[in-house]
């Protein structure tokens, strides 16, 4: 595996078989880490579990990758205020 800690791979949401490399493909790419964007459609808000993230973690478990999980407003089924909106930066906007 590549020893450069800066070598990583960003995985964005999409059709699973297209956006998620197979284990063999990931091994060939040899990243040290992956960044995975968690989406709302797989989020169970009652349990906090994200089934797609669980699949990613299980798929690559034996490769020793570090996984950076990205959660953004859309993950939580929220939409950020429009650009230049007065809602940006107030006490309720986060």
PDB file of N, CA and C in Angstrom, residues 79-89:
ATOM      1  N   UNK A  79     -31.508  22.268   3.847  1.00  0.00           N
ATOM      2  CA  UNK A  79     -30.945  23.042   2.747  1.00  0.00           C
ATOM      3  C   UNK A  79     -30.336  24.302   3.329  1.00  0.00           C
ATOM      4  N   UNK A  80     -29.109  24.612   2.961  1.00  0.00           N
ATOM      5  CA  UNK A  80     -28.492  25.829   3.481  1.00  0.00           C
ATOM      6  C   UNK A  80     -29.208  27.053   2.920  1.00  0.00           C
ATOM      7  N   UNK A  81     -29.094  28.184   3.622  1.00  0.00           N
ATOM      8  CA  UNK A  81     -29.704  29.410   3.099  1.00  0.00           C
ATOM      9  C   UNK A  81     -29.095  29.776   1.754  1.00  0.00           C
ATOM     10  N   UNK A  82     -29.847  30.500   0.941  1.00  0.00           N
ATOM     11  CA  UNK A  82     -29.293  30.933  -0.347  1.00  0.00           C
ATOM     12  C   UNK A  82     -28.105  31.875  -0.137  1.00  0.00           C
ATOM     13  N   UNK A  83     -27.233  31.988  -1.140  1.00  0.00           N
ATOM     14  CA  UNK A  83     -26.089  32.901  -1.022  1.00  0.00           C
ATOM     15  C   UNK A  83     -26.548  34.318  -0.669  1.00  0.00           C
ATOM     16  N   UNK A  84     -25.768  34.969   0.177  1.00  0.00           N
ATOM     17  CA  UNK A  84     -26.021  36.348   0.625  1.00  0.00           C
ATOM     18  C   UNK A  84     -27.303  36.511   1.424  1.00  0.00           C
ATOM     19  N   UNK A  85     -27.846  35.419   1.909  1.00  0.00           N
ATOM     20  CA  UNK A  85     -29.056  35.484   2.726  1.00  0.00           C
ATOM     21  C   UNK A  85     -28.714  36.028   4.110  1.00  0.00           C
ATOM     22  N   UNK A  86     -29.624  36.796   4.713  1.00  0.00           N
ATOM     23  CA  UNK A  86     -29.374  37.255   6.088  1.00  0.00           C
ATOM     24  C   UNK A  86     -29.366  36.106   7.103  1.00  0.00           C
ATOM     25  N   UNK A  87     -29.798  34.905   6.697  1.00  0.00           N
ATOM     26  CA  UNK A  87     -29.795  33.762   7.606  1.00  0.00           C
ATOM     27  C   UNK A  87     -28.403  33.196   7.854  1.00  0.00           C
ATOM     28  N   UNK A  88     -27.442  33.500   6.986  1.00  0.00           N
ATOM     29  CA  UNK A  88     -26.075  33.030   7.185  1.00  0.00           C
ATOM     30  C   UNK A  88     -25.472  33.754   8.382  1.00  0.00           C
ATOM     31  N   UNK A  89     -24.974  32.994   9.327  1.00  0.00           N
ATOM     32  CA  UNK A  89     -24.219  33.572  10.414  1.00  0.00           C
ATOM     33  C   UNK A  89     -25.030  34.046  11.599  1.00  0.00           C
TER      34      UNK A  89
END
